[in-house]
Coordinates of C-alpha atoms in Angstrom, one line a residue:
Chain A
M603 CA -5.3 -31.2 82.8
K604 CA -2.5 -28.1 82.1
L605 CA 1.1 -29.5 81.0
K606 CA 4.0 -27.3 82.3
E607 CA 7.1 -28.0 80.9
I608 CA 10.4 -28.8 83.2
K609 CA 13.3 -27.9 80.7
G610 CA 16.4 -30.0 81.4
S611 CA 18.3 -26.8 82.4
E612 CA 15.7 -26.1 85.2
L613 CA 15.4 -29.9 86.2
D614 CA 16.4 -30.8 90.0
E615 CA 16.8 -34.3 89.6
R616 CA 16.5 -35.4 93.4
K617 CA 13.3 -33.4 94.1
F618 CA 11.7 -34.4 91.1
I619 CA 12.2 -38.0 91.9
E620 CA 10.9 -37.7 95.7
E621 CA 7.9 -35.7 94.4
K622 CA 7.1 -38.5 91.7
I623 CA 7.6 -41.3 94.5
K624 CA 4.8 -39.5 96.3
D625 CA 2.5 -38.8 93.6
I626 CA 2.9 -43.0 92.6
Q627 CA 2.1 -43.6 96.1
K628 CA -0.9 -41.6 96.3
A629 CA -2.5 -42.8 93.0
A630 CA -1.6 -46.4 94.0
G631 CA -3.3 -46.1 97.7
D632 CA -3.4 -49.5 99.3
G633 CA -3.4 -51.2 95.9
Y634 CA -0.9 -53.2 93.6
A635 CA 0.2 -50.8 90.6
I636 CA 1.3 -52.4 87.1
T637 CA 3.7 -51.2 84.6
A638 CA 4.9 -52.5 81.2
L639 CA 8.1 -52.2 80.5
S640 CA 9.8 -52.0 76.9
G641 CA 13.4 -51.7 78.2
G642 CA 13.5 -47.7 76.6
V643 CA 14.6 -45.0 78.8
D644 CA 11.3 -43.4 79.5
S645 CA 9.5 -47.0 80.5
S646 CA 12.8 -48.2 82.5
V647 CA 12.7 -44.4 84.6
V648 CA 8.8 -45.3 85.1
T649 CA 9.6 -48.6 86.3
L650 CA 12.3 -47.8 88.8
L651 CA 10.3 -44.8 90.1
G652 CA 7.3 -47.0 90.7
Y653 CA 9.5 -50.0 92.3
R654 CA 10.9 -47.2 94.6
A655 CA 7.4 -45.8 95.3
L656 CA 5.9 -49.3 95.9
G657 CA 8.5 -51.8 96.0
Y658 CA 6.6 -55.5 95.7
K659 CA 3.1 -54.0 95.0
L660 CA 4.3 -52.7 91.7
K661 CA 4.4 -55.5 89.0
I662 CA 6.5 -55.4 86.0
Y663 CA 5.5 -57.0 82.7
F664 CA 7.5 -57.1 79.4
I665 CA 5.3 -57.8 76.6
D666 CA 6.7 -60.0 74.1
N667 CA 4.7 -58.7 71.1
G668 CA 7.3 -60.3 68.2
L669 CA 8.4 -57.0 67.2
M670 CA 11.2 -56.3 69.5
R671 CA 15.1 -56.2 68.5
E672 CA 17.4 -59.2 68.2
G673 CA 17.5 -60.7 71.7
E674 CA 15.6 -57.8 73.6
P675 CA 13.5 -59.3 76.0
A676 CA 16.2 -61.3 77.6
R677 CA 18.5 -58.2 77.4
V678 CA 16.0 -56.1 79.7
A679 CA 15.1 -58.6 81.8
S680 CA 18.5 -59.4 82.7
I681 CA 19.6 -55.6 83.4
F682 CA 17.0 -55.7 85.7
H683 CA 17.4 -58.6 87.5
K684 CA 20.6 -57.5 88.3
M685 CA 19.0 -54.8 90.1
G686 CA 17.2 -57.1 92.3
I687 CA 13.6 -56.6 90.3
N688 CA 12.0 -59.3 88.8
I689 CA 10.0 -58.8 85.3
A690 CA 7.5 -61.4 84.1
I691 CA 7.9 -61.9 80.4
V692 CA 4.5 -62.3 78.3
D693 CA 4.8 -64.0 74.8
A694 CA 2.1 -62.2 73.1
Q695 CA 3.6 -62.7 69.2
E696 CA 0.8 -64.3 67.9
V697 CA -1.7 -61.8 69.1
F698 CA 0.1 -59.1 67.7
F699 CA 0.7 -60.5 64.3
R700 CA -3.0 -61.4 63.9
A701 CA -4.2 -58.1 65.0
L702 CA -1.5 -56.5 62.5
K703 CA -2.4 -59.0 59.6
G704 CA -3.7 -57.4 56.1
I705 CA -3.2 -53.6 57.4
T706 CA -1.0 -51.4 55.2
D707 CA -1.9 -47.9 56.6
P708 CA 0.7 -46.8 59.4
E709 CA -2.2 -44.8 61.5
K710 CA -4.2 -48.1 61.3
K711 CA -1.0 -50.1 62.6
R712 CA 0.1 -48.0 65.2
E713 CA -4.0 -48.1 66.3
A714 CA -4.0 -52.1 66.2
I715 CA -0.9 -52.3 68.2
T716 CA -2.3 -50.1 70.6
Q717 CA -5.6 -51.6 70.9
T718 CA -4.1 -55.3 71.1
F719 CA -1.6 -54.0 73.9
Y720 CA -4.5 -52.3 76.1
K721 CA -7.8 -54.2 75.2
N722 CA -6.3 -57.8 74.5
I723 CA -3.1 -58.0 76.4
F724 CA -3.0 -55.5 79.2
A725 CA -6.5 -55.2 80.5
D726 CA -6.6 -58.9 81.1
I727 CA -3.2 -58.6 82.9
V728 CA -4.4 -55.6 85.2
R729 CA -7.5 -57.4 86.0
Q730 CA -6.0 -61.0 86.9
S731 CA -3.3 -58.8 89.0
G732 CA -6.1 -56.9 91.0
A733 CA -4.1 -53.5 90.1
K734 CA -5.7 -50.2 90.8
C735 CA -3.5 -48.0 88.3
L736 CA -1.1 -48.3 85.1
L737 CA 2.3 -46.2 85.3
Q738 CA 3.3 -45.0 82.1
G739 CA 6.3 -43.5 80.7
T740 CA 4.5 -40.6 78.3
I741 CA 6.7 -37.8 77.6
L742 CA 5.9 -34.4 76.7
T743 CA 6.9 -34.8 72.7
D744 CA 4.9 -37.9 72.4
I745 CA 1.8 -35.5 73.4
E746 CA 2.9 -32.4 71.1
E747 CA 3.1 -34.5 68.1
T748 CA -0.1 -36.4 68.5
V749 CA -1.8 -32.9 69.2
A750 CA -0.2 -31.6 66.0
G751 CA -1.5 -34.7 64.1
V752 CA 1.9 -35.6 62.9
K753 CA 1.5 -39.3 64.4
R754 CA -0.4 -41.2 66.6
Q755 CA 1.8 -42.0 69.7
H756 CA 0.7 -45.3 71.2
N757 CA 0.1 -43.7 75.0
V758 CA -1.6 -40.8 74.9
F759 CA -5.5 -41.6 75.9
E760 CA -6.1 -38.8 77.8
Q761 CA -5.0 -36.1 75.2
L762 CA -7.2 -37.7 72.7
G763 CA -9.9 -37.3 75.0
I764 CA -10.3 -41.4 75.8
N765 CA -11.1 -42.1 79.7
P766 CA -8.8 -45.1 80.1
E767 CA -10.5 -46.1 83.4
K768 CA -13.8 -46.3 81.6
E769 CA -12.8 -47.9 78.4
F770 CA -9.8 -50.2 79.7
G771 CA -10.8 -50.4 83.5
Y772 CA -7.7 -48.8 85.0
K773 CA -6.2 -45.4 85.8
I774 CA -3.0 -44.3 84.0
V775 CA -0.4 -42.5 85.9
E776 CA 2.1 -40.5 83.9
P777 CA 5.1 -39.2 86.1
L778 CA 7.4 -38.2 83.1
I779 CA 4.6 -36.0 81.0
Q780 CA 6.6 -32.8 82.0
L781 CA 9.7 -33.9 80.4
R782 CA 11.6 -34.2 77.2
K783 CA 14.0 -36.9 76.5
D784 CA 17.1 -34.8 77.7
G785 CA 15.3 -34.5 81.5
V786 CA 14.5 -38.1 81.4
R787 CA 18.0 -39.0 81.1
M788 CA 18.8 -36.7 83.8
V789 CA 17.0 -38.6 85.9
A790 CA 17.4 -42.2 84.7
K791 CA 21.4 -41.0 85.4
E792 CA 20.4 -40.0 89.2
L793 CA 18.2 -43.3 89.9
G794 CA 21.1 -45.4 89.0
L795 CA 20.2 -47.3 85.8
P796 CA 22.9 -48.4 83.8
R797 CA 24.5 -46.3 80.9
T798 CA 23.1 -48.7 78.5
I799 CA 19.4 -47.7 79.5
Y800 CA 19.8 -44.0 79.9
E801 CA 22.2 -43.5 76.7
R802 CA 19.8 -45.9 74.9
M803 CA 18.6 -44.2 71.8
P804 CA 14.9 -43.9 71.0
F805 CA 13.0 -46.4 69.9
P806 CA 9.4 -46.2 68.5
G807 CA 6.3 -47.6 70.4
P808 CA 5.4 -49.7 67.3
A809 CA 9.0 -51.2 67.8
L810 CA 9.9 -52.7 64.3
A811 CA 6.4 -52.5 62.9
A812 CA 7.2 -48.6 62.5
R813 CA 10.2 -50.0 60.3
V814 CA 8.2 -51.8 57.9
I815 CA 6.2 -50.0 55.1
G816 CA 3.3 -52.1 54.4
E817 CA 1.7 -54.9 55.6
V818 CA 3.9 -56.5 59.2
T819 CA 4.4 -60.3 58.8
P820 CA 6.5 -62.5 60.9
E821 CA 8.9 -62.4 58.0
E822 CA 9.1 -59.0 57.3
I823 CA 9.8 -58.4 60.9
Q824 CA 12.6 -61.1 60.8
L825 CA 14.2 -59.1 57.7
V826 CA 14.0 -55.8 59.3
R827 CA 15.2 -57.2 62.6
K828 CA 18.6 -58.7 60.6
A829 CA 19.0 -55.3 58.9
T830 CA 18.5 -53.4 62.2
D831 CA 20.9 -55.5 64.1
I832 CA 23.6 -54.6 61.7
C833 CA 22.5 -50.9 61.3
E834 CA 23.1 -50.7 65.2
D835 CA 26.1 -52.6 65.4
V836 CA 28.0 -50.6 62.3
L837 CA 26.6 -47.1 64.0
K838 CA 27.0 -47.7 67.8
N839 CA 30.3 -45.7 67.5
T840 CA 28.8 -42.6 66.0
H841 CA 27.2 -41.6 69.0
A842 CA 24.3 -40.3 66.7
F843 CA 20.9 -39.3 68.3
Q844 CA 19.2 -42.2 66.6
Y845 CA 19.8 -44.7 63.8
L846 CA 17.5 -47.3 62.4
A847 CA 17.0 -49.4 59.5
I848 CA 13.4 -49.3 57.4
L849 CA 12.1 -52.0 55.2
H850 CA 10.8 -51.0 52.1
K851 CA 7.5 -52.8 50.5
D852 CA 8.7 -51.5 47.1
R853 CA 10.8 -54.0 44.9
V854 CA 14.1 -53.0 43.3
T855 CA 15.6 -54.9 40.3
G856 CA 19.6 -56.5 41.4
M857 CA 21.6 -59.2 40.5
K858 CA 22.6 -62.0 42.8
D859 CA 25.0 -64.7 41.6
G860 CA 24.7 -63.3 38.4
K861 CA 21.0 -63.7 38.1
R862 CA 17.9 -60.8 38.2
Q863 CA 16.5 -60.7 41.6
F864 CA 13.2 -58.3 41.9
G865 CA 14.4 -57.9 45.8
R866 CA 14.3 -55.9 48.8
Q867 CA 15.4 -52.5 49.6
I868 CA 16.5 -51.2 53.3
E869 CA 17.0 -47.6 54.1
I870 CA 19.1 -46.4 56.5
R871 CA 18.5 -43.4 58.7
C872 CA 20.8 -41.7 61.2
W873 CA 19.8 -38.5 63.0
E874 CA 21.5 -35.6 64.7
S875 CA 19.1 -34.0 67.2
V876 CA 18.8 -32.7 70.7
D877 CA 15.3 -33.5 71.3
A878 CA 13.9 -35.2 68.3
R879 CA 12.0 -31.8 67.3
E880 CA 14.4 -31.2 64.5
A881 CA 16.8 -33.5 63.1
L882 CA 19.7 -33.8 60.5
P883 CA 21.0 -36.9 58.8
T884 CA 24.5 -37.7 60.1
R885 CA 27.3 -37.0 57.9
L886 CA 28.5 -40.7 58.2
S887 CA 31.8 -41.3 56.0
Y888 CA 31.2 -43.3 53.0
E889 CA 33.4 -46.3 54.7
A890 CA 30.9 -46.5 57.2
L891 CA 28.0 -46.5 54.3
D892 CA 29.8 -48.8 52.2
L893 CA 30.4 -51.5 55.2
L894 CA 26.3 -50.9 56.0
N895 CA 25.5 -51.6 52.3
R896 CA 28.3 -55.1 52.3
R897 CA 26.7 -56.2 55.4
I898 CA 22.9 -55.6 54.8
T899 CA 23.3 -57.2 51.3
R900 CA 25.2 -60.0 52.4
E901 CA 23.7 -61.1 55.2
V902 CA 20.1 -60.3 54.5
P903 CA 19.8 -62.5 51.0
E904 CA 16.7 -61.0 50.2
V905 CA 18.2 -57.4 50.1
V906 CA 19.5 -56.1 46.9
S907 CA 20.2 -52.3 47.7
V908 CA 20.8 -50.3 50.5
T909 CA 20.0 -46.0 50.7
Y910 CA 20.8 -43.6 53.1
N911 CA 18.3 -41.1 54.1
I912 CA 19.4 -37.5 53.3
S913 CA 16.4 -35.5 54.6
S914 CA 16.2 -33.3 57.4
K915 CA 13.3 -33.3 59.9
P916 CA 10.9 -31.1 58.7
P917 CA 9.6 -32.1 56.2
S918 CA 10.9 -35.6 56.8
T919 CA 10.0 -37.1 60.2
I920 CA 12.5 -39.6 62.3
E921 CA 10.6 -42.8 61.5
A922 CA 9.2 -43.5 58.3
I923 CA 5.6 -44.6 59.7
Chain B
M254 CA 24.6 -64.5 14.4
K255 CA 28.1 -64.6 16.3
L256 CA 29.1 -61.5 18.0
K257 CA 32.8 -60.3 18.1
E258 CA 33.6 -57.5 20.6
I259 CA 35.2 -54.5 19.2
K260 CA 37.1 -52.9 22.6
G261 CA 37.7 -49.5 22.6
S262 CA 41.7 -49.9 22.5
E263 CA 41.3 -52.0 19.2
L264 CA 38.6 -49.7 17.4
D265 CA 39.8 -48.0 14.4
E266 CA 36.9 -45.3 13.9
R267 CA 37.5 -44.2 10.8
K268 CA 37.3 -47.7 9.4
F269 CA 34.5 -48.4 11.4
I270 CA 32.3 -45.8 10.3
E271 CA 33.3 -46.3 6.8
E272 CA 32.6 -50.2 6.8
K273 CA 28.9 -49.4 8.5
I274 CA 28.2 -46.9 6.1
K275 CA 28.8 -49.3 3.4
D276 CA 26.7 -52.2 5.6
I277 CA 23.8 -49.7 5.7
Q278 CA 23.9 -49.0 2.0
K279 CA 23.7 -52.7 1.4
A280 CA 20.9 -53.3 3.4
A281 CA 18.9 -50.7 2.4
G282 CA 19.2 -51.3 -1.2
D283 CA 17.2 -48.4 -3.6
G284 CA 14.6 -48.2 -0.7
Y285 CA 14.1 -45.9 2.4
A286 CA 15.4 -46.6 5.8
I287 CA 14.4 -45.5 9.0
T288 CA 15.6 -45.0 12.3
A289 CA 14.0 -43.6 15.5
L290 CA 16.0 -41.2 17.5
S291 CA 16.1 -41.2 21.1
G292 CA 19.0 -38.5 21.6
G293 CA 21.1 -40.6 23.4
V294 CA 24.6 -41.5 22.0
D295 CA 23.8 -44.8 20.6
S296 CA 20.6 -43.7 18.7
S297 CA 22.5 -40.4 17.6
V298 CA 25.6 -42.3 16.0
V299 CA 23.2 -44.4 14.2
T300 CA 21.1 -41.5 12.9
L301 CA 24.2 -40.1 11.4
L302 CA 25.8 -43.2 10.0
G303 CA 22.5 -43.5 8.3
Y304 CA 22.3 -40.0 7.2
R305 CA 26.0 -40.5 5.8
A306 CA 24.9 -43.6 3.9
L307 CA 21.5 -42.6 2.7
G308 CA 21.1 -38.6 2.9
Y309 CA 17.7 -37.9 2.5
K310 CA 16.8 -41.9 2.0
L311 CA 16.9 -42.2 5.8
K312 CA 13.7 -41.0 7.5
I313 CA 14.2 -39.8 11.4
Y314 CA 11.8 -40.1 13.8
F315 CA 11.5 -38.9 17.4
I316 CA 8.8 -40.7 19.0
D317 CA 7.6 -38.4 21.9
N318 CA 6.2 -41.1 24.3
G319 CA 5.1 -38.6 27.1
L320 CA 8.1 -40.5 29.6
M321 CA 11.4 -38.0 28.4
R322 CA 12.9 -35.5 30.4
E323 CA 12.0 -31.7 30.5
G324 CA 11.9 -30.6 27.3
E325 CA 13.6 -33.3 25.6
P326 CA 11.9 -33.7 22.2
A327 CA 12.7 -29.9 21.3
R328 CA 16.6 -30.3 22.9
V329 CA 17.5 -33.1 20.5
A330 CA 15.5 -32.0 17.5
S331 CA 17.6 -28.4 17.8
I332 CA 20.8 -30.4 17.9
F333 CA 20.1 -32.3 14.5
H334 CA 18.4 -29.2 12.8
K335 CA 21.9 -27.5 13.3
M336 CA 23.6 -30.2 11.7
G337 CA 21.1 -29.8 8.8
I338 CA 19.3 -33.0 9.7
N339 CA 15.4 -32.9 9.7
I340 CA 13.7 -34.8 12.6
A341 CA 9.9 -35.5 12.5
I342 CA 8.7 -35.7 16.1
V343 CA 5.7 -38.3 16.6
D344 CA 3.4 -37.1 19.7
A345 CA 2.4 -40.8 21.0
Q346 CA 2.3 -39.7 24.5
E347 CA -1.7 -41.1 24.8
V348 CA -0.9 -44.4 23.3
F349 CA 2.1 -45.0 25.9
F350 CA 0.0 -44.0 28.9
R351 CA -3.0 -46.1 27.8
A352 CA -0.5 -49.1 27.5
L353 CA 1.0 -48.5 30.5
K354 CA -2.3 -48.2 32.5
G355 CA -2.5 -50.6 35.7
I356 CA 0.9 -52.4 34.7
T357 CA 3.1 -52.4 38.2
D358 CA 5.6 -55.6 37.2
P359 CA 9.0 -54.2 35.9
E360 CA 9.2 -56.5 33.1
K361 CA 5.8 -56.1 32.0
K362 CA 6.2 -52.3 31.6
R363 CA 9.1 -52.7 29.4
E364 CA 7.2 -55.2 27.4
A365 CA 4.5 -52.7 27.2
I366 CA 6.7 -50.0 25.9
T367 CA 8.4 -52.1 23.5
Q368 CA 5.2 -53.6 22.0
T369 CA 4.0 -50.3 21.8
F370 CA 6.9 -48.4 20.4
Y371 CA 7.2 -51.3 17.5
K372 CA 3.4 -52.5 17.0
N373 CA 1.6 -49.4 17.3
I374 CA 3.6 -46.7 16.4
F375 CA 6.5 -48.0 14.5
A376 CA 5.2 -50.6 12.5
D377 CA 2.7 -48.1 11.0
I378 CA 5.5 -44.9 10.2
V379 CA 7.3 -47.7 8.4
R380 CA 4.4 -48.8 6.5
Q381 CA 3.4 -45.6 5.4
S382 CA 7.1 -44.4 4.8
G383 CA 7.8 -47.6 2.6
A384 CA 10.9 -47.9 4.0
K385 CA 12.6 -51.6 3.8
C386 CA 14.9 -51.7 6.9
L387 CA 15.0 -49.7 10.5
L388 CA 18.4 -48.8 11.7
Q389 CA 18.8 -49.3 15.5
G390 CA 21.4 -49.0 18.4
T391 CA 21.7 -51.9 20.2
I392 CA 25.2 -52.2 21.9
L393 CA 26.7 -55.2 23.3
T394 CA 25.9 -54.7 26.8
D395 CA 22.0 -54.8 26.0
I396 CA 22.6 -58.1 24.5
E397 CA 24.5 -59.6 27.2
E398 CA 22.0 -58.3 30.1
T399 CA 19.2 -59.7 28.5
V400 CA 20.8 -63.2 27.9
A401 CA 21.6 -62.9 31.4
G402 CA 18.2 -62.2 32.6
V403 CA 19.0 -59.3 34.4
K404 CA 16.5 -57.2 32.4
R405 CA 14.8 -56.9 29.4
Q406 CA 16.2 -54.7 27.1
H407 CA 13.8 -52.7 24.7
N408 CA 15.8 -53.7 21.2
V409 CA 16.9 -57.1 21.4
F410 CA 14.3 -59.1 19.1
E411 CA 16.8 -61.0 17.2
Q412 CA 18.4 -62.4 20.8
L413 CA 15.4 -63.5 21.9
G414 CA 14.4 -65.4 18.6
I415 CA 11.9 -63.1 17.6
N416 CA 11.8 -62.2 14.0
P417 CA 11.5 -58.4 13.5
E418 CA 10.5 -59.0 9.7
K419 CA 8.3 -61.3 10.1
E420 CA 6.5 -59.9 13.3
F421 CA 6.5 -56.6 12.5
G422 CA 6.9 -56.2 8.8
Y423 CA 10.8 -54.9 8.6
K424 CA 14.7 -55.7 9.0
I425 CA 16.4 -54.2 11.9
V426 CA 20.2 -53.4 11.3
E427 CA 22.4 -52.9 14.4
P428 CA 25.6 -51.4 13.5
L429 CA 26.7 -50.7 16.9
I430 CA 26.0 -54.4 18.0
Q431 CA 30.0 -55.2 18.7
L432 CA 30.8 -51.9 20.6
R433 CA 30.5 -51.1 24.1
K434 CA 29.5 -47.3 25.3
D435 CA 33.3 -46.2 25.5
G436 CA 33.4 -47.3 21.4
V437 CA 30.1 -45.8 20.9
R438 CA 31.3 -42.6 22.3
M439 CA 34.8 -42.8 20.0
V440 CA 32.5 -43.2 16.8
A441 CA 30.2 -40.4 18.0
K442 CA 33.1 -38.0 18.6
E443 CA 34.6 -39.1 15.2
L444 CA 31.5 -38.2 13.4
G445 CA 31.4 -34.6 14.7
L446 CA 28.6 -35.1 17.1
P447 CA 28.4 -32.2 19.5
R448 CA 29.9 -32.8 23.0
T449 CA 26.3 -32.8 24.5
I450 CA 25.7 -35.9 22.6
Y451 CA 28.5 -38.1 23.0
E452 CA 29.2 -37.1 26.8
R453 CA 25.8 -37.3 27.4
M454 CA 25.0 -40.2 30.2
P455 CA 23.2 -42.9 29.7
F456 CA 19.5 -43.3 29.6
P457 CA 17.3 -46.1 29.8
G458 CA 15.3 -47.5 26.8
P459 CA 11.8 -46.9 29.0
A460 CA 12.8 -43.4 29.5
L461 CA 11.2 -41.9 32.9
A462 CA 9.1 -45.1 33.2
A463 CA 12.0 -47.2 34.4
R464 CA 12.4 -44.5 36.8
V465 CA 8.5 -44.8 38.4
I466 CA 8.3 -47.9 40.8
G467 CA 4.7 -49.2 40.4
E468 CA 2.1 -47.9 38.0
V469 CA 3.2 -45.4 35.3
T470 CA 0.8 -42.6 35.1
P471 CA 1.2 -39.1 33.6
E472 CA 1.2 -37.6 37.3
E473 CA 4.1 -39.6 38.4
I474 CA 5.9 -39.2 35.4
Q475 CA 5.8 -35.4 36.1
L476 CA 7.0 -36.0 39.4
V477 CA 9.8 -37.8 38.6
R478 CA 10.4 -35.2 35.7
K479 CA 10.7 -32.6 38.3
A480 CA 13.3 -34.5 40.4
T481 CA 15.4 -35.6 37.3
D482 CA 15.6 -32.2 36.0
I483 CA 17.1 -30.9 39.8
C484 CA 19.2 -34.3 40.3
E485 CA 20.7 -33.4 36.7
D486 CA 21.4 -29.8 37.5
V487 CA 22.9 -30.3 40.8
L488 CA 25.2 -33.1 39.6
K489 CA 26.4 -31.8 36.4
N490 CA 29.6 -31.0 37.3
T491 CA 30.4 -34.3 39.1
H492 CA 31.2 -36.1 35.9
A493 CA 29.9 -39.1 37.6
F494 CA 29.0 -42.4 34.8
Q495 CA 25.2 -42.0 35.5
Y496 CA 22.9 -40.0 38.2
L497 CA 19.2 -40.5 38.1
A498 CA 16.3 -40.1 40.4
I499 CA 13.5 -42.6 41.2
L500 CA 10.3 -41.8 42.5
H501 CA 8.9 -44.4 44.9
K502 CA 5.6 -45.8 45.6
D503 CA 6.3 -46.4 49.4
R504 CA 4.8 -43.8 51.3
V505 CA 6.4 -42.3 54.1
T506 CA 5.6 -40.0 56.9
G507 CA 6.6 -36.3 56.7
M508 CA 5.7 -32.9 57.9
K509 CA 5.1 -29.7 55.8
D510 CA 3.6 -26.5 57.2
G511 CA 3.5 -28.3 60.6
K512 CA 1.2 -30.6 59.4
R513 CA 1.8 -34.7 59.1
Q514 CA 1.7 -35.6 55.2
F515 CA 1.9 -39.0 54.3
G516 CA 3.9 -38.5 51.0
R517 CA 6.4 -39.8 48.3
Q518 CA 9.9 -40.5 48.5
I519 CA 12.7 -39.9 45.8
E520 CA 15.5 -42.1 45.7
I521 CA 18.8 -40.8 44.1
R522 CA 21.8 -42.7 42.6
C523 CA 24.7 -41.5 41.4
W524 CA 27.7 -44.3 39.7
E525 CA 31.0 -44.4 39.2
S526 CA 31.6 -46.6 36.3
V527 CA 33.4 -47.5 32.9
D528 CA 31.2 -49.5 31.0
A529 CA 28.1 -50.2 33.2
R530 CA 28.9 -53.8 33.9
E531 CA 30.2 -52.8 37.4
A532 CA 29.4 -49.4 39.5
L533 CA 30.0 -47.8 42.9
P534 CA 28.0 -44.9 44.1
T535 CA 29.4 -41.5 44.0
R536 CA 31.2 -40.2 47.0
L537 CA 29.1 -37.1 47.0
S538 CA 29.8 -34.4 49.2
Y539 CA 27.1 -33.7 52.0
E540 CA 26.7 -30.3 50.8
A541 CA 25.3 -32.0 47.3
L542 CA 23.2 -34.3 49.2
D543 CA 21.6 -31.7 51.2
L544 CA 21.2 -29.3 48.2
L545 CA 19.5 -32.2 46.2
N546 CA 17.4 -32.8 49.5
R547 CA 16.2 -29.2 49.7
R548 CA 15.8 -28.4 46.3
I549 CA 13.6 -31.5 45.3
T550 CA 11.7 -31.4 49.2
R551 CA 10.8 -27.5 48.3
E552 CA 10.4 -27.9 44.5
V553 CA 8.5 -30.9 44.4
P554 CA 5.6 -30.6 47.2
E555 CA 4.7 -34.1 47.2
V556 CA 8.0 -35.3 48.3
V557 CA 8.7 -35.5 52.1
S558 CA 11.7 -37.7 52.2
V559 CA 15.0 -37.9 49.9
T560 CA 17.0 -41.0 49.9
Y561 CA 20.7 -41.6 48.1
N562 CA 21.9 -45.3 47.1
I563 CA 24.8 -46.8 48.7
S564 CA 25.0 -50.0 47.2
S565 CA 27.1 -51.3 44.4
K566 CA 26.4 -52.9 40.9
P567 CA 26.5 -56.2 41.7
P568 CA 24.2 -56.7 44.0
S569 CA 22.4 -53.7 43.0
T570 CA 21.6 -52.6 39.2
I571 CA 22.2 -48.9 38.0
E572 CA 18.3 -48.3 37.7
A573 CA 15.9 -49.8 40.0
I574 CA 13.7 -51.4 37.1

């Protein structure tokens, strides 16, 4: 498949939506389609395109892999319920944590999440639903980064020469594959999705597992979830492209209650970027940096030290994993 | 031994110097004394006090443990040669790296360096020199932090109930034990030591080994040595209390020459403090932060990402180890 990029500046949202609705109807035929909603702008747009194309014949699942942010499954379901669209929430936390046990290599972590998602969880759901095809929110940047070997995205089977029909039992339709983030946001707005969705900052496929260096356990996810919550609260008015908290595995010396504590470190990253291909650290005020430090070291007792990323992309990447 | 603090504000430098010269003469008696010079203000003051007290009967050794900063042994020797004082440089790099092999726990690292320094290197030197006593630059803060359990300083045998005469074969004299850093600097100035010594920022006993998280190898010391050199060059005009570069063990994803690199991360810390008991991160300009990032990621190819510490002490400590 040859991919022709559609730039934000040349995108006709209405025409794009009409075409994609037709594409989805054609791919699904008489059968059911299925999609996995994560709450990000990409999967939300695909869900709404699919719903417009197929109505009740689109089955929408939110897989709770235990790696989501605080309150995320309920928040996402509520947004779509308000638009009259029903979401099935599938609790798969145990399955994912079992698959992640003992894995420290970032590539293997991503691979474990991909395999668990498709082979263990989603293939079953598709089989039970009788659906013929899966709608998925892959965008152009995902593919480029995979091909360049930067990281393995979670939804790029075809580009890697894997046949999803043969290996997983269904066909994947990717209506957004010619767009970058800016184009997806324009389509989201046109579709009438709420601002909290189309202005939502990017969040990685492996969710909070991408924010833990080393092995991912429920305890480490809980730590980084608390730090993420604080980070998003403190930085919500910066209008930065993306901000995130990373839990390091390295321990550093600290003092709490006058006692030595060989504790944890949280790294904050906050990025200025247009399309994630290049990025610069936001020049946050020291008042904001100090507030991040004070809230995180107080509200997450295991943490004794907080750092702020000062590297650009490249040579850094936006996420640490 | 009861310790009475002498505050900077109540210190009479001349009287202090006279008294300490007498104390050292009394402790050494007719014999030789010996001291280990690191180039820091504490050991430099002790060396000069000892030299004033004993002249050629003080033997001065600079132990090159392989953990020093770029060009440090030669720089320190040159400063003292200019004052007519001879320093013997002892190359003990291999012994220290052998002792540090496989050790990741920070306490055990400090302990390995202490034991190697006293038992393997210095005890031999003292035995061969026929010296009766060792002059050492312990200050009040070292002891307080050891007693409080924050970290194990490298020169606090007596406070930990270890008898240096019995265990290592000589007596330790600590003329600066009632002072904090500000007092030591006043004495250094009065003694006529150059500004590069008495205004030199604090540097940890375990040297660059305190700046490597995880196992300390010659390769990792070389990485952190290069980053330290850049850090000290970029921040030399800040007049901050202390600035340092830490090599993390955690690897993070980066991109160099368009290729994914699972590389290293350097953390920069820069502190505002009066006496090291409490400290705040310096509010460096983003121009300085950006220069640190660009120089470190360019000049140290293994590094893909640089962070800046935004925590205060407490709950952080000044060093990470």
